[in-house]
C-alpha cells in the first residue's frame, strides 16, 4: 500500500503525480477507520485529504510553514507527517492532540483550536522570514466559516500593506458547489492568471504603461473587470492579495499546478497570494456527505453501519436542559432573543430556531460581534440570551466589559462546556470563566449543581436587570429532572445540603460550586463534613459563610475552574473582609493547561474526583481523618 511507505513529506515527494489519487483514496479510508475507533472530527478531515497531499507535495515543509485554522481538519496532515502509527491514540491522554500542536511535531507550525487566527499567525511568520533574510513561505489554510471572524479580515487588511510578503492564504470553501463547466473554466483561468505567461505579460504592460498612469489605471480596471466576469468578488484583491480560483479542492491535477504557481509568486516577492479552493465535507464517505453535521465530531462507530443513535434512554445533558428552558422562557416572554456565534447544534438551539426563527440569531464565528449585538438589543428593551461555550467567551472579553457590563445591560450568557472538556483539550477547556467574570462590576455568576438547578438558575439570571452568566459543563449531571415551571431562586442564596455531627475542633465545611457538589457529598459521608451548595459565585452568600464560620474550624472550597482568582478566592476575600481567619483549602483546576483525555481521568489527575478530594482534605487537615467513618 502506498500510504504505508509515507513517513514524512520527503517520501510523499518521491511519488509520481499519477500515484497521488490512489494515495488519496488510502488516506481517506485510513481517516475513516481511525476516527471510527477513537472518535473525533470526521467530515472536515475527509474534505481536506487532497489538499493536505497537495500542500506537502508542493511546499518545502516543515521549512515552509502551514498553519491550519482551527485545526480540526488536520488529521490527514498528521498522518502524512509521521504520525500515522499513533493515530490510534488520537484525543486520548498522552496521545495525539485533535488539533495542531507545536510540541507534537515540527510540521505543526502553530498551535490552534479556536478559529480565524491562521492568517495573523502566518503573516507574522512571513514577516519574520523577511526580517531574517530567509526564503520561505507561510501558508494559512482557513475555512469559509472561519472567514466570518473579524480577526481574519484584520489580518488581511494588514497583510496587503506588504507588497512583497511571502504569504499564501488558502480559503477552504466547503459550503458551495461548482458545476463541471464553471469549474473547468475557473480552473483554466486561475492557472492562466497564476502562470508565467500572464505574469510576464502583466509586468511588460506595467512597464510600458508606467509612463502614462491614466492608461495603466485603465488597463488595471479592464483586467479586474475581465477577471470579475468569471470569478468571485474582488474583495480579496482590494485587500492587496492576488486572488486565484475557485478551483476544485479534490482535483489534484488542478491543485498541484496552482499551488506551485502561488508558491513561486510568493517567493518571487509578488505579494500575498490568495487561492480559493472548493471542497466537500465528508468527501468519499457517503454517510458523512449526506449528513456532515452528524459526522462533524462523532464518537466511536462502525464505518459499515455509520453512527447509530443509542436505543437506551440517556440522561438529559445540560445543553438539552438549556435548549428546553430557552423555548419555554421564549413562550413566556416575547422579548427574549437567542444569539449564538455559529454554535447552533453544540449550544442546543436547534429547537429554538424551529419554534422562534424570528428571534434566533446566528452571527457566524464572530464572538465579539455577538456580545455587542446583544448589548444593542438590550439597549432597546429586548432580553438577549447569548449561548456560547465558555472558552469562546474569552474571545469577546473587551465587549463583555465595555459594551455590556459598564452599561449594566441585562444580557444573559449561557456558558456551555464550563470546566474541563475531555478529548478537545486545553484550547477548549472552560477553566477560566469564574476568575474573568467575577472581577467585572455588575456581573452575576451562577454555578448550578445539577440539571434541575440549571433550569432554575437560568430563570433566576434571566429575571435580573444586570448582566449574568450561568455556567454548566459538557454532558449530563446526576440526572435530576428539571421542573416544567420557571421558578426563581433568591439571588445570592446558597443552601446547606449536609450538616456535620463532628465535635467542635474538628468540624469541616465544604463549600461546593457547581457539579462538584455531588463528589463533595460523597466525601462528606466519609469524614462527616458539612456541605454547602453555594450556587452563586457572585453575589456570594455572605450570611451562609458567616454562619458556618461560627461553628466550623476548617473550610474547603471546591470548583471545576481555575483556582487562581476563582470561587475559592472569592470565599477567602469574604472571610478576610469579615475578619474571619480560618484555615481554607482551595481545590480546583491547577495552574497548568490540562491536556486532552478522558474527562473522568482528567478530573482524577486534578484531584477533583471523590478519592482526590478526600485525600487532599485529610492531608491538609490531619485531624479530620479521625472522624472518618
Coordinates of C-alpha atoms in Angstrom, one line a residue:
X1 CA 0.0 0.0 0.0
X2 CA 1.3 3.5 -0.9
X3 CA 0.3 5.1 2.4
X4 CA 2.4 2.7 4.4
X5 CA 5.5 4.0 2.6
X6 CA 4.8 7.6 3.7
X7 CA 6.7 8.5 6.8
X8 CA 7.2 12.2 6.0
X9 CA 6.6 14.6 3.1
X10 CA 10.1 13.6 1.8
X11 CA 8.5 10.2 1.0
X12 CA 5.5 11.8 -0.5
X13 CA 7.5 13.9 -2.9
X14 CA 9.1 10.7 -4.3
X15 CA 5.7 9.6 -5.7
X16 CA 4.8 10.2 -9.3
X17 CA 1.9 12.5 -9.8
X18 CA -0.3 9.7 -11.2
X19 CA 0.2 7.8 -7.9
X20 CA -1.4 10.6 -5.8
X21 CA -5.1 9.8 -6.4
X22 CA -4.6 6.3 -5.1
X23 CA -2.8 7.7 -2.1
X24 CA -5.8 10.0 -1.5
X25 CA -8.2 7.0 -1.5
X26 CA -6.0 5.2 1.0
X27 CA -5.6 8.2 3.2
X28 CA -9.3 8.9 3.2
X29 CA -10.1 5.3 4.3
X30 CA -7.4 5.5 6.9
X31 CA -9.0 8.6 8.4
X32 CA -12.4 6.9 8.5
X33 CA -11.0 3.8 10.1
X34 CA -9.0 5.8 12.7
X35 CA -11.8 8.2 13.7
X36 CA -14.3 5.3 14.0
X37 CA -12.1 3.8 16.7
X38 CA -11.2 6.9 18.6
X39 CA -13.9 9.4 17.9
X40 CA -13.0 12.9 16.7
X41 CA -13.7 15.2 13.8
X42 CA -14.5 13.4 10.6
X43 CA -16.4 15.4 8.0
X44 CA -13.9 18.3 7.9
X45 CA -10.9 15.9 7.6
X46 CA -12.4 13.9 4.7
X47 CA -12.8 17.2 2.9
X48 CA -9.0 18.1 3.2
X49 CA -7.4 14.8 2.1
X50 CA -6.4 16.0 -1.4
X51 CA -5.5 19.5 -0.1
X52 CA -3.2 18.0 2.5
X53 CA -1.4 15.8 0.0
X54 CA -1.0 18.7 -2.5
X55 CA 0.3 21.1 0.2
X56 CA 3.0 18.7 1.4
X57 CA 3.8 17.6 -2.2
X58 CA 4.4 21.2 -3.3
X59 CA 5.7 23.2 -0.3
X60 CA 9.0 22.6 1.4
X61 CA 7.6 21.6 4.8
X62 CA 8.5 22.0 7.5
X63 CA 10.7 24.9 6.3
X64 CA 7.6 26.4 4.6
X65 CA 5.1 26.8 7.4
X66 CA 1.5 25.6 7.2
X67 CA -1.0 27.0 9.7
X68 CA -4.3 25.2 9.9
X69 CA -7.1 27.5 11.1
X70 CA -9.0 25.8 14.0
X71 CA -7.0 22.7 13.2
X72 CA -9.8 20.2 13.5
X73 CA -9.3 19.3 9.8
X74 CA -5.6 18.5 10.2
X75 CA -5.8 14.7 10.6
X76 CA -4.6 13.9 7.0
X77 CA -1.7 16.4 7.7
X78 CA -0.8 14.5 10.9
X79 CA -0.8 11.2 9.0
X80 CA 1.4 12.4 6.2
X81 CA 3.9 13.9 8.7
X82 CA 5.0 10.8 10.6
X83 CA 2.1 10.3 13.0
X84 CA 0.2 7.5 11.2
X85 CA 1.2 4.9 13.7
X86 CA 0.0 7.0 16.6
X87 CA -3.4 7.9 15.2
X88 CA -5.0 5.2 17.5
X89 CA -4.1 7.5 20.4
X90 CA -5.9 10.5 19.0
X91 CA -7.5 12.7 21.6
X92 CA -6.6 10.3 24.4
X93 CA -4.5 11.0 27.5
X94 CA -0.8 11.2 26.5
X95 CA -1.8 10.6 22.8
X96 CA -2.0 12.8 19.8
X97 CA -3.9 16.0 20.1
X98 CA -7.0 16.6 17.9
X99 CA -5.5 19.9 16.9
X100 CA -2.1 21.0 15.6
X101 CA 0.4 21.4 18.4
X102 CA 3.9 22.7 18.2
X103 CA 5.3 20.4 20.8
X104 CA 3.9 17.4 18.9
X105 CA 5.7 17.8 15.6
X106 CA 7.9 20.2 13.7
X107 CA 5.3 20.1 11.0
X108 CA 2.7 21.7 13.3
X109 CA 3.8 25.3 12.7
X110 CA 1.3 26.9 15.0
X111 CA -1.0 25.6 17.7
X112 CA -4.7 26.1 17.0
X113 CA -8.1 25.2 18.3
X114 CA -10.0 28.5 18.0
X115 CA -10.9 30.0 14.6
X116 CA -9.8 32.9 12.5
X117 CA -6.2 33.1 13.8
X118 CA -4.3 31.5 10.9
X119 CA -3.8 34.5 8.6
X120 CA -2.4 36.6 11.5
X121 CA -0.1 33.8 12.6
X122 CA 1.1 33.1 9.1
X123 CA 1.6 36.7 8.4
X124 CA 3.8 37.0 11.5
X125 CA 5.9 34.1 10.3
X126 CA 6.2 35.6 6.8
X127 CA 7.4 38.9 8.2
X128 CA 9.9 37.1 10.4
X129 CA 11.3 35.3 7.3
X130 CA 11.8 38.7 5.6
X131 CA 13.4 40.2 8.7
X132 CA 15.9 37.3 9.0
X133 CA 16.5 37.3 5.2
X134 CA 15.2 33.8 4.7
X135 CA 13.5 32.5 1.6
X136 CA 10.4 30.7 3.0
X137 CA 6.7 30.8 2.6
X138 CA 4.0 30.8 5.2
X139 CA 0.6 29.3 4.3
X140 CA -2.7 29.8 6.1
X141 CA -5.4 27.3 5.4
X142 CA -8.7 28.8 6.5
X143 CA -12.3 27.6 6.1
X144 CA -15.2 29.7 4.9
X145 CA -16.8 29.7 8.3
X146 CA -13.6 30.9 10.0
X147 CA -13.5 33.7 7.4
X148 CA -16.5 35.2 9.2
X149 CA -14.3 36.0 12.1
X150 CA -13.2 39.6 12.2
X151 CA -9.6 38.7 13.1
X152 CA -9.2 37.2 9.6
X153 CA -10.1 40.4 8.0
X154 CA -7.9 42.4 10.3
X155 CA -5.0 40.3 9.2
X156 CA -5.8 40.6 5.5
X157 CA -6.1 44.3 5.9
X158 CA -2.6 44.5 7.4
X159 CA -1.1 41.9 5.0
X160 CA -1.9 44.0 2.0
X161 CA 0.4 46.7 3.2
X162 CA 3.4 44.5 2.4
X163 CA 3.6 44.1 -1.3
X164 CA 6.4 41.5 -1.2
X165 CA 5.0 39.4 1.7
X166 CA 5.7 35.6 1.2
X167 CA 2.2 34.7 2.4
X168 CA -0.3 32.3 0.8
X169 CA -3.8 32.2 2.1
X170 CA -5.9 29.2 1.1
X171 CA -9.6 29.5 1.5
X172 CA -11.1 26.0 2.0
X173 CA -14.6 26.7 1.0
X174 CA -16.8 23.7 1.7
X175 CA -20.2 25.4 1.6
X176 CA -20.6 26.0 -2.2
X177 CA -20.6 23.8 -5.2
X178 CA -19.2 24.3 -8.7
X179 CA -20.8 22.8 -11.8
X180 CA -18.4 21.0 -14.1
X181 CA -18.5 23.7 -16.8
X182 CA -17.9 26.6 -14.4
X183 CA -15.2 24.5 -12.5
X184 CA -13.3 23.8 -15.7
X185 CA -13.4 27.4 -16.9
X186 CA -12.3 28.7 -13.5
X187 CA -9.5 26.1 -13.3
X188 CA -8.2 27.1 -16.7
X189 CA -8.5 30.8 -15.9
X190 CA -6.9 30.5 -12.5
X191 CA -4.0 28.5 -13.8
X192 CA -3.5 31.0 -16.6
X193 CA -3.7 34.0 -14.3
X194 CA -1.0 32.5 -12.0
X195 CA 1.3 31.2 -14.7
X196 CA 4.4 32.6 -16.2
X197 CA 2.8 33.9 -19.4
X198 CA 0.3 36.0 -17.6
X199 CA 2.8 37.3 -15.0
X200 CA 5.4 38.2 -17.7
X201 CA 2.8 39.9 -19.9
X202 CA 1.4 41.9 -16.9
X203 CA 4.9 43.0 -16.0
X204 CA 5.6 44.1 -19.5
X205 CA 2.3 46.1 -19.7
X206 CA 3.0 47.7 -16.4
X207 CA 6.5 48.7 -17.6
X208 CA 5.2 50.1 -20.9
X209 CA 2.3 52.0 -19.4
X210 CA 4.2 53.3 -16.4
X211 CA 4.9 56.5 -18.3
X212 CA 1.2 57.0 -18.8
X213 CA -0.6 56.5 -15.4
X214 CA -4.1 57.1 -16.8
X215 CA -3.6 54.3 -19.3
X216 CA -2.1 52.0 -16.7
X217 CA -5.1 52.6 -14.4
X218 CA -7.5 51.9 -17.3
X219 CA -5.7 48.6 -18.0
X220 CA -5.9 47.6 -14.4
X221 CA -9.6 48.3 -14.3
X222 CA -10.1 46.3 -17.5
X223 CA -8.1 43.4 -16.0
X224 CA -10.2 43.4 -12.8
X225 CA -13.4 43.6 -14.8
X226 CA -12.4 40.6 -17.0
X227 CA -11.4 38.5 -14.0
X228 CA -14.6 39.6 -12.2
X229 CA -16.8 38.2 -15.0
X230 CA -15.7 34.6 -14.3
X231 CA -14.5 34.7 -10.7
X232 CA -16.0 35.8 -7.3
X233 CA -15.8 39.2 -5.9
X234 CA -12.6 41.1 -6.0
X235 CA -12.8 41.9 -2.3
X236 CA -9.6 39.9 -1.7
X237 CA -7.8 41.9 -4.4
X238 CA -8.9 45.1 -2.7
X239 CA -7.1 43.8 0.4
X240 CA -3.9 43.6 -1.7
X241 CA -3.9 39.9 -2.4
X242 CA -3.5 38.2 -5.8
X243 CA -6.7 36.2 -6.0
X244 CA -7.0 32.9 -7.9
X245 CA -9.9 30.5 -8.1
X246 CA -12.2 29.0 -7.2
X247 CA -10.8 25.5 -8.1
X248 CA -11.9 22.0 -7.2
X249 CA -10.1 21.1 -4.0
X250 CA -10.5 17.4 -4.7
X251 CA -8.8 17.6 -8.1
X252 CA -5.1 17.0 -7.6
X253 CA -4.4 17.9 -11.3
X254 CA -5.8 21.3 -10.5
X255 CA -4.4 21.8 -7.0
X256 CA -0.8 20.9 -7.6
X257 CA -0.1 23.3 -10.5
X258 CA -1.9 26.1 -8.8
X259 CA 0.0 25.6 -5.5
X260 CA 3.2 25.5 -7.4
X261 CA 2.4 28.8 -9.1
X262 CA 1.3 30.6 -6.0
X263 CA 4.3 29.4 -4.1
X264 CA 6.6 30.7 -6.8
X265 CA 4.8 34.0 -6.9
X266 CA 5.2 34.4 -3.1
X267 CA 8.9 33.5 -3.2
X268 CA 9.5 36.0 -6.0
X269 CA 8.1 38.8 -3.9
X270 CA 4.9 39.3 -5.8
X271 CA 3.0 39.9 -2.6
X272 CA 0.4 37.9 -0.7
X273 CA -1.4 35.2 -2.7
X274 CA -5.0 34.1 -2.2
X275 CA -6.2 30.7 -3.5
X276 CA -9.8 29.8 -3.3
X277 CA -10.5 26.0 -3.3
X278 CA -13.9 24.3 -3.0
X279 CA -14.1 21.1 -1.1
X280 CA -16.9 18.9 0.3
X281 CA -17.3 17.9 3.9
X282 CA -17.4 14.2 4.2
X283 CA -16.0 13.7 0.8
X284 CA -15.7 10.0 -0.1
X285 CA -17.8 8.6 2.7
X286 CA -21.5 8.7 1.6
X287 CA -22.9 8.8 5.1
X288 CA -20.8 11.8 6.1
X289 CA -21.5 13.5 2.7
X290 CA -25.3 13.1 3.4
X291 CA -25.1 14.5 7.0
X292 CA -21.8 16.4 7.6
X293 CA -23.2 17.8 10.8
X294 CA -23.8 14.4 12.3
X295 CA -20.3 13.3 11.3
X296 CA -18.6 16.5 12.4
X297 CA -17.4 15.1 15.6
X298 CA -18.8 11.6 16.1
X299 CA -17.9 9.2 18.9
X300 CA -16.7 5.7 18.1
X301 CA -18.8 4.0 15.4
X302 CA -18.8 1.1 12.9
X303 CA -17.8 2.5 9.5
X304 CA -20.0 0.0 7.7
X305 CA -23.1 0.9 9.7
X306 CA -22.4 4.5 10.4
X307 CA -23.2 6.5 13.6
X308 CA -26.1 4.9 15.4
X309 CA -28.3 6.5 17.9
X310 CA -28.4 4.8 21.3
X311 CA -31.5 2.8 22.0
X312 CA -31.1 3.1 25.7
X313 CA -32.6 6.2 27.3
X314 CA -29.8 8.7 28.1
X315 CA -29.7 11.3 30.8
X316 CA -30.6 14.8 29.6
X317 CA -27.5 16.9 29.0
X318 CA -27.1 20.3 30.4
X319 CA -27.2 21.6 26.8
X320 CA -30.6 20.0 26.3
X321 CA -31.8 21.4 29.6
X322 CA -30.8 24.8 28.4
X323 CA -32.4 24.3 25.0
X324 CA -35.7 23.3 26.6
X325 CA -35.6 26.2 29.1
X326 CA -34.9 28.7 26.2
X327 CA -38.0 27.6 24.3
X328 CA -40.2 27.6 27.5
X329 CA -38.9 31.1 28.5
X330 CA -39.4 32.4 25.0
X331 CA -43.0 31.3 25.2
X332 CA -43.4 33.2 28.5
X333 CA -41.5 36.3 27.4
X334 CA -41.8 37.7 23.9
X335 CA -38.8 39.9 24.4
X336 CA -36.4 37.0 24.7
X337 CA -34.0 36.6 21.8
X338 CA -31.4 33.8 21.3
X339 CA -27.9 34.6 19.9
X340 CA -25.1 32.2 19.0
X341 CA -21.7 32.6 17.3
X342 CA -22.1 29.6 14.9
X343 CA -22.8 27.0 17.6
X344 CA -26.5 26.2 17.0
X345 CA -26.2 22.4 17.5
X346 CA -23.5 22.5 20.1
X347 CA -25.3 25.1 22.2
X348 CA -28.7 23.4 22.0
X349 CA -30.5 26.0 19.8
X350 CA -31.9 23.7 17.1
X351 CA -35.4 23.6 18.5
X352 CA -35.4 27.2 19.4
X353 CA -34.7 28.2 15.8
X354 CA -37.6 26.0 14.7
X355 CA -40.0 27.5 17.1
X356 CA -38.9 31.1 17.1
X357 CA -37.0 31.7 13.8
X358 CA -37.7 35.5 14.0
X359 CA -36.0 35.6 17.4
X360 CA -33.0 33.4 16.6
X361 CA -29.7 34.9 15.5
X362 CA -26.6 33.0 14.4
X363 CA -23.9 35.7 13.7
X364 CA -21.2 33.3 12.5
X365 CA -17.9 32.8 14.1
X366 CA -17.9 36.3 15.5
X367 CA -18.0 36.3 19.3
X368 CA -17.1 40.0 19.7
X369 CA -20.0 41.0 17.4
X370 CA -22.3 38.5 19.1
X371 CA -21.8 40.2 22.5
X372 CA -22.0 43.8 21.3
X373 CA -25.0 42.9 19.1
X374 CA -26.7 41.5 22.2
X375 CA -25.9 44.8 24.0
X376 CA -27.5 46.8 21.3
X377 CA -30.7 44.7 21.5
X378 CA -30.7 45.1 25.3
X379 CA -30.5 48.8 24.9
X380 CA -33.8 48.7 23.1
X381 CA -35.6 46.6 25.7
X382 CA -35.0 43.1 24.3
X383 CA -33.7 40.4 26.6
X384 CA -30.8 38.7 24.8
X385 CA -29.6 35.2 25.8
X386 CA -26.1 34.6 24.3
X387 CA -25.5 30.8 24.1
X388 CA -21.7 30.4 23.9
X389 CA -19.0 28.0 25.0
X390 CA -17.0 29.2 28.0
X391 CA -13.8 29.0 26.0
X392 CA -15.2 31.1 23.2
X393 CA -16.5 33.9 25.5
X394 CA -12.8 34.6 26.2
X395 CA -12.6 36.0 22.7
X396 CA -15.1 38.7 23.5
X397 CA -13.8 39.9 26.9
X398 CA -13.5 43.5 25.9
X399 CA -17.0 43.6 24.6
X400 CA -18.3 41.9 27.8
X401 CA -16.7 44.6 29.9
X402 CA -17.0 47.7 27.7
X403 CA -20.3 47.1 25.9
X404 CA -22.4 45.1 28.4
X405 CA -21.1 45.4 32.0
X406 CA -20.2 49.1 32.1
X407 CA -23.7 49.9 30.8
X408 CA -25.2 47.3 33.2
X409 CA -27.3 45.7 30.4
X410 CA -29.4 42.6 31.1
X411 CA -27.7 40.2 28.8
X412 CA -27.6 36.5 29.9
X413 CA -24.6 34.4 29.0
X414 CA -25.4 30.7 28.9
X415 CA -21.9 29.2 29.3
X416 CA -21.8 25.7 28.0
X417 CA -18.7 23.5 28.3
X418 CA -17.6 25.1 31.6
X419 CA -14.7 23.2 33.3
X420 CA -12.7 20.5 31.6
X421 CA -14.0 19.2 28.3
X422 CA -12.0 15.9 27.9
X423 CA -10.8 15.0 24.5
X424 CA -10.7 18.5 23.0
X425 CA -8.1 19.6 25.5
X426 CA -6.6 22.8 26.7
X427 CA -7.8 25.0 23.8
X428 CA -11.5 24.2 24.6
X429 CA -11.4 23.9 28.4
X430 CA -13.7 26.3 30.2
X431 CA -11.4 26.7 33.1
X432 CA -11.1 30.5 33.3
X433 CA -14.7 31.9 33.3
X434 CA -15.2 32.3 37.0
X435 CA -12.0 34.3 37.5
X436 CA -12.5 36.5 34.5
X437 CA -16.2 37.1 35.1
X438 CA -16.4 37.7 38.9
X439 CA -13.9 40.5 38.7
X440 CA -16.3 42.6 36.5
X441 CA -18.6 45.0 38.3
X442 CA -22.4 44.5 37.7
X443 CA -21.8 40.8 36.7
X444 CA -23.7 38.0 38.3
X445 CA -22.1 34.5 38.2
X446 CA -24.1 31.3 38.9
X447 CA -22.9 27.6 39.1
X448 CA -25.7 25.0 39.1
X449 CA -25.0 21.7 40.7
X450 CA -27.4 19.6 38.6
X451 CA -29.9 19.7 35.7
X452 CA -32.8 20.9 37.8
X453 CA -30.9 23.7 39.4
X454 CA -29.5 24.7 36.0
X455 CA -33.0 25.5 34.7
X456 CA -33.9 27.3 37.9
X457 CA -30.7 29.4 37.8
X458 CA -31.2 30.2 34.1
X459 CA -34.6 31.6 35.1
X460 CA -33.1 33.5 38.0
X461 CA -30.4 35.1 35.9
X462 CA -32.9 36.0 33.1
X463 CA -35.1 37.8 35.5
X464 CA -32.2 40.1 36.8
X465 CA -31.7 43.6 35.4
X466 CA -28.0 43.0 35.2
X467 CA -25.5 41.1 33.1
X468 CA -25.3 37.5 34.2
X469 CA -23.7 34.2 33.4
X470 CA -24.8 30.6 34.2
X471 CA -22.0 28.1 33.7
X472 CA -22.6 24.4 33.2
X473 CA -20.4 21.5 32.0
X474 CA -20.5 19.4 28.9
X475 CA -22.7 16.3 29.1
X476 CA -25.1 15.3 31.8
X477 CA -25.1 15.5 35.5
X478 CA -26.5 13.2 38.2
X479 CA -29.9 13.0 36.4
X480 CA -32.1 15.3 38.4
X481 CA -35.4 16.1 36.5
X482 CA -35.9 19.8 35.9
X483 CA -39.3 21.3 36.7
X484 CA -41.7 22.2 33.9
X485 CA -42.2 25.5 35.6
X486 CA -39.8 28.5 35.7
X487 CA -39.0 29.1 39.4
X488 CA -36.6 31.8 40.6
X489 CA -34.0 31.1 43.3
X490 CA -33.4 34.0 45.7
X491 CA -30.4 35.9 44.4
X492 CA -27.1 35.1 46.2
X493 CA -28.6 32.4 48.4
X494 CA -26.9 29.0 48.8
X495 CA -28.2 26.0 50.7
X496 CA -26.9 23.6 53.2
X497 CA -27.0 20.0 51.9
X498 CA -25.5 18.2 54.8
X499 CA -24.7 19.1 58.4
X500 CA -21.7 17.7 60.3
X501 CA -22.1 16.0 63.6
X502 CA -18.4 16.2 64.4
X503 CA -17.2 17.7 67.8
X504 CA -16.0 21.2 67.9
X505 CA -12.4 21.5 67.0
X506 CA -12.7 19.0 64.1
X507 CA -15.5 20.3 62.1
X508 CA -15.0 21.0 58.4
X509 CA -17.3 22.7 56.0
X510 CA -17.1 22.0 52.3
X511 CA -18.2 24.9 50.1
X512 CA -19.1 23.4 46.7
X513 CA -19.6 25.3 43.5
X514 CA -21.3 23.6 40.6
X515 CA -21.5 19.9 39.8
X516 CA -18.7 19.0 42.2
X517 CA -21.3 19.2 44.9
X518 CA -22.0 15.5 44.4
X519 CA -18.5 14.2 44.9
X520 CA -18.3 16.6 47.9
X521 CA -21.3 14.9 49.4
X522 CA -19.7 11.5 48.9
X523 CA -16.6 12.7 50.7
X524 CA -18.7 14.3 53.5
X525 CA -20.1 10.9 54.3
X526 CA -16.6 9.6 54.9
X527 CA -15.3 12.4 57.0
X528 CA -18.6 13.7 58.5
X529 CA -18.4 17.2 56.9
X530 CA -20.9 19.9 56.4
X531 CA -21.6 20.6 52.7
X532 CA -23.0 23.9 51.3
X533 CA -24.2 24.1 47.8
X534 CA -23.1 27.7 47.2
X535 CA -24.8 28.1 43.8
X536 CA -23.7 31.8 43.4
X537 CA -20.1 32.9 42.9
X538 CA -21.3 36.5 42.6
X539 CA -23.1 37.6 44.7
X540 CA -21.6 35.2 47.3
X541 CA -23.8 34.1 50.1
X542 CA -22.1 36.1 52.9
X543 CA -24.6 35.2 55.6
X544 CA -24.1 31.5 54.9
X545 CA -20.3 31.9 55.2
X546 CA -20.7 33.9 58.4
X547 CA -23.0 31.3 59.9
X548 CA -20.7 28.4 59.1
X549 CA -17.7 30.2 60.4
X550 CA -19.3 30.3 63.9
X551 CA -19.1 26.5 64.4
X552 CA -16.7 25.1 61.9
X553 CA -12.9 25.1 62.2
X554 CA -11.8 24.2 58.7
X555 CA -13.1 25.1 55.2
X556 CA -12.7 23.5 51.8
X557 CA -13.8 25.2 48.6
X558 CA -14.3 23.0 45.5
X559 CA -14.8 24.2 41.9
X560 CA -14.2 22.9 38.4
X561 CA -12.4 26.1 37.4
X562 CA -9.0 27.7 37.8
X563 CA -8.1 28.0 41.5
X564 CA -6.3 31.4 40.9
X565 CA -9.0 34.1 41.3
X566 CA -11.8 31.5 41.3
X567 CA -14.7 30.9 43.6
X568 CA -12.4 29.8 46.4
X569 CA -10.6 33.1 46.2
X570 CA -13.9 34.8 46.5
X571 CA -14.6 33.0 49.7
X572 CA -11.2 33.9 51.1
X573 CA -11.8 37.6 50.2
X574 CA -15.2 37.4 52.0
X575 CA -13.7 35.8 55.1
X576 CA -10.9 38.4 55.2
X577 CA -13.4 41.3 54.8
X578 CA -15.4 39.9 57.8
X579 CA -12.3 39.5 59.9
X580 CA -12.7 35.7 59.9
X581 CA -9.4 33.8 59.8
X582 CA -9.9 30.0 59.4
X583 CA -7.8 27.5 57.5
X584 CA -9.1 27.2 54.0
X585 CA -8.1 24.5 51.4
X586 CA -8.9 25.5 47.8
X587 CA -9.5 22.7 45.3
X588 CA -9.9 23.3 41.6
X589 CA -8.1 23.1 38.3
X590 CA -4.4 23.7 39.0
X591 CA -2.2 26.4 37.4
X592 CA -1.4 24.3 34.3
X593 CA -3.0 23.8 30.9
X594 CA -4.8 20.4 31.3
X595 CA -4.3 18.3 28.3
X596 CA -6.8 16.2 26.3
X597 CA -8.0 12.8 27.6
X598 CA -11.0 11.1 29.1
X599 CA -12.9 13.5 31.3
X600 CA -13.0 11.3 34.4
X601 CA -9.3 10.6 34.1
X602 CA -8.5 14.3 33.8
X603 CA -10.6 15.1 36.9
X604 CA -8.8 12.4 38.8
X605 CA -5.5 13.8 37.7
X606 CA -6.6 17.2 39.0
X607 CA -7.6 15.6 42.3
X608 CA -11.3 16.5 41.7
X609 CA -12.9 13.1 42.0
X610 CA -14.2 11.9 45.4
X611 CA -11.0 10.0 46.1
X612 CA -8.8 13.0 45.3
X613 CA -10.9 15.4 47.3
X614 CA -10.9 13.1 50.4
X615 CA -7.1 12.6 50.1
X616 CA -6.5 16.4 49.8
X617 CA -8.7 17.2 52.9
X618 CA -7.2 14.6 55.2
X619 CA -3.6 15.5 54.2
X620 CA -4.3 19.2 54.7
X621 CA -6.2 18.7 58.0
X622 CA -4.9 15.5 59.6
X623 CA -7.4 15.9 62.5
X624 CA -10.3 15.3 60.1
X625 CA -9.2 11.8 59.3
X626 CA -10.0 10.9 62.9
X627 CA -13.7 11.3 62.3
X628 CA -13.8 9.2 59.1
X629 CA -16.5 6.5 59.1

